[in-house]
Amino acid sequence: APAVKNFTLNFTITNLQFTADLEKPSSRRFKSTEKVMYHYIDPLLQKSSIGPHFSGCRVTGFRSGKSRDDTKVDAVCSYKDNASLARFDRAKLHQELSTMTNNVTKLGHYSLDRNSLYVDG
């Protein structure tokens, strides 16, 4: 069976106010925001070059950003590493995600800090 490999995905949302309850994985706000992230992130990764091998993401946390309207999102995503996937190319994936988020400015109804996207970084 192909090995499952993980990579990190980090970005900052500039129009999601960070509150203390976003730090608590058991809180309702954490859970609902996490669901929204999956709703937006998973389809992008499914459309990317790792799409056929992509197996999902898990939000590992939300952190306070530079201003109180900024929320940093940390996620760990997985894919199945096998022969038909040439190799995991983080630069290529970063470029694809940049393009799909309008140069790292839009994720659904969220605005992104255009310098905040890191793929396995």
XYZ file of C-alpha atoms in Angstrom:
121
model
C 0.000 0.000 0.000
C 1.230 3.499 -0.741
C 2.642 5.440 2.188
C 0.614 8.339 3.497
C 2.692 11.522 3.616
C 1.818 14.759 5.370
C 2.557 18.366 4.555
C 1.660 21.552 6.361
C -0.493 24.312 4.973
C -0.473 27.747 6.598
C -2.188 30.975 5.630
C -3.659 34.079 7.235
C -7.256 35.227 6.867
C -7.513 39.011 7.171
C -11.279 39.244 7.717
C -11.820 36.630 10.417
C -11.557 38.177 13.835
C -9.427 36.069 16.152
C -11.055 35.307 19.495
C -9.899 33.170 22.420
C -12.449 30.448 21.606
C -10.661 29.817 18.290
C -7.746 28.494 20.343
C -9.894 25.780 21.909
C -10.491 22.777 19.623
C -13.518 21.846 21.735
C -15.265 25.219 21.246
C -18.193 25.670 18.899
C -16.452 28.487 17.053
C -13.341 26.366 16.447
C -15.453 23.483 15.135
C -17.606 25.632 12.837
C -14.597 27.567 11.464
C -12.742 24.288 10.959
C -15.680 22.948 8.903
C -15.664 26.046 6.704
C -11.896 25.645 6.133
C -12.388 22.054 4.922
C -15.214 23.233 2.666
C -12.797 25.663 0.964
C -9.410 23.918 1.203
C -10.290 20.344 0.206
C -11.763 21.201 -3.229
C -8.674 23.297 -4.085
C -6.325 20.456 -3.252
C -8.536 17.992 -5.147
C -8.161 20.214 -8.236
C -4.383 20.524 -7.810
C -1.640 18.299 -9.191
C -1.797 16.121 -6.043
C -5.593 15.832 -6.419
C -5.841 12.113 -7.259
C -3.564 11.316 -4.297
C -4.965 13.860 -1.846
C -6.578 12.301 1.217
C -7.622 15.288 3.328
C -6.577 18.043 5.711
C -6.869 18.513 9.441
C -6.886 21.971 10.987
C -4.310 21.854 13.778
C -4.989 25.332 15.075
C -5.960 28.949 14.677
C -3.628 31.679 15.926
C -3.843 35.400 16.367
C -2.406 37.401 13.472
C -0.819 40.855 13.265
C -4.089 42.709 13.785
C -7.175 41.580 15.665
C -8.965 40.888 12.370
C -6.260 38.445 11.285
C -6.451 34.752 12.050
C -3.633 32.410 11.098
C -4.718 28.936 10.013
C -2.491 25.898 10.488
C -3.397 22.619 8.823
C -1.788 19.263 8.154
C -2.787 17.696 4.852
C -2.159 14.164 3.625
C -1.630 12.440 0.334
C -0.805 8.913 -0.726
C 2.730 8.719 -2.030
C 2.935 6.288 -4.920
C 4.672 5.745 -8.221
C 2.114 7.654 -10.304
C 2.800 10.820 -8.289
C 6.103 12.028 -9.760
C 7.105 13.581 -6.444
C 5.591 16.028 -4.026
C 6.521 19.426 -5.402
C 5.740 22.082 -2.818
C 6.701 24.965 -5.129
C 4.322 23.698 -7.812
C 1.531 23.171 -5.278
C 2.140 26.651 -3.821
C 1.853 28.109 -7.345
C -1.382 26.181 -8.032
C -2.947 27.269 -4.727
C -1.847 30.866 -5.376
C -3.590 30.820 -8.740
C -6.751 29.189 -7.337
C -6.984 31.781 -4.538
C -6.635 34.748 -6.887
C -2.952 35.317 -6.030
C -3.518 34.424 -2.369
C -6.218 37.049 -1.837
C -9.483 35.047 -1.747
C -10.660 31.829 -0.123
C -14.429 31.664 -0.491
C -15.803 34.695 1.343
C -12.518 35.196 3.213
C -9.723 37.570 2.310
C -6.173 36.296 2.605
C -2.889 37.990 3.421
C -1.139 37.551 0.085
C 2.228 36.894 1.770
C 0.911 34.279 4.167
C 0.618 31.058 2.148
C 3.124 28.367 3.077
C 3.116 24.840 1.739
C 5.298 22.593 3.884
C 7.212 25.722 4.851
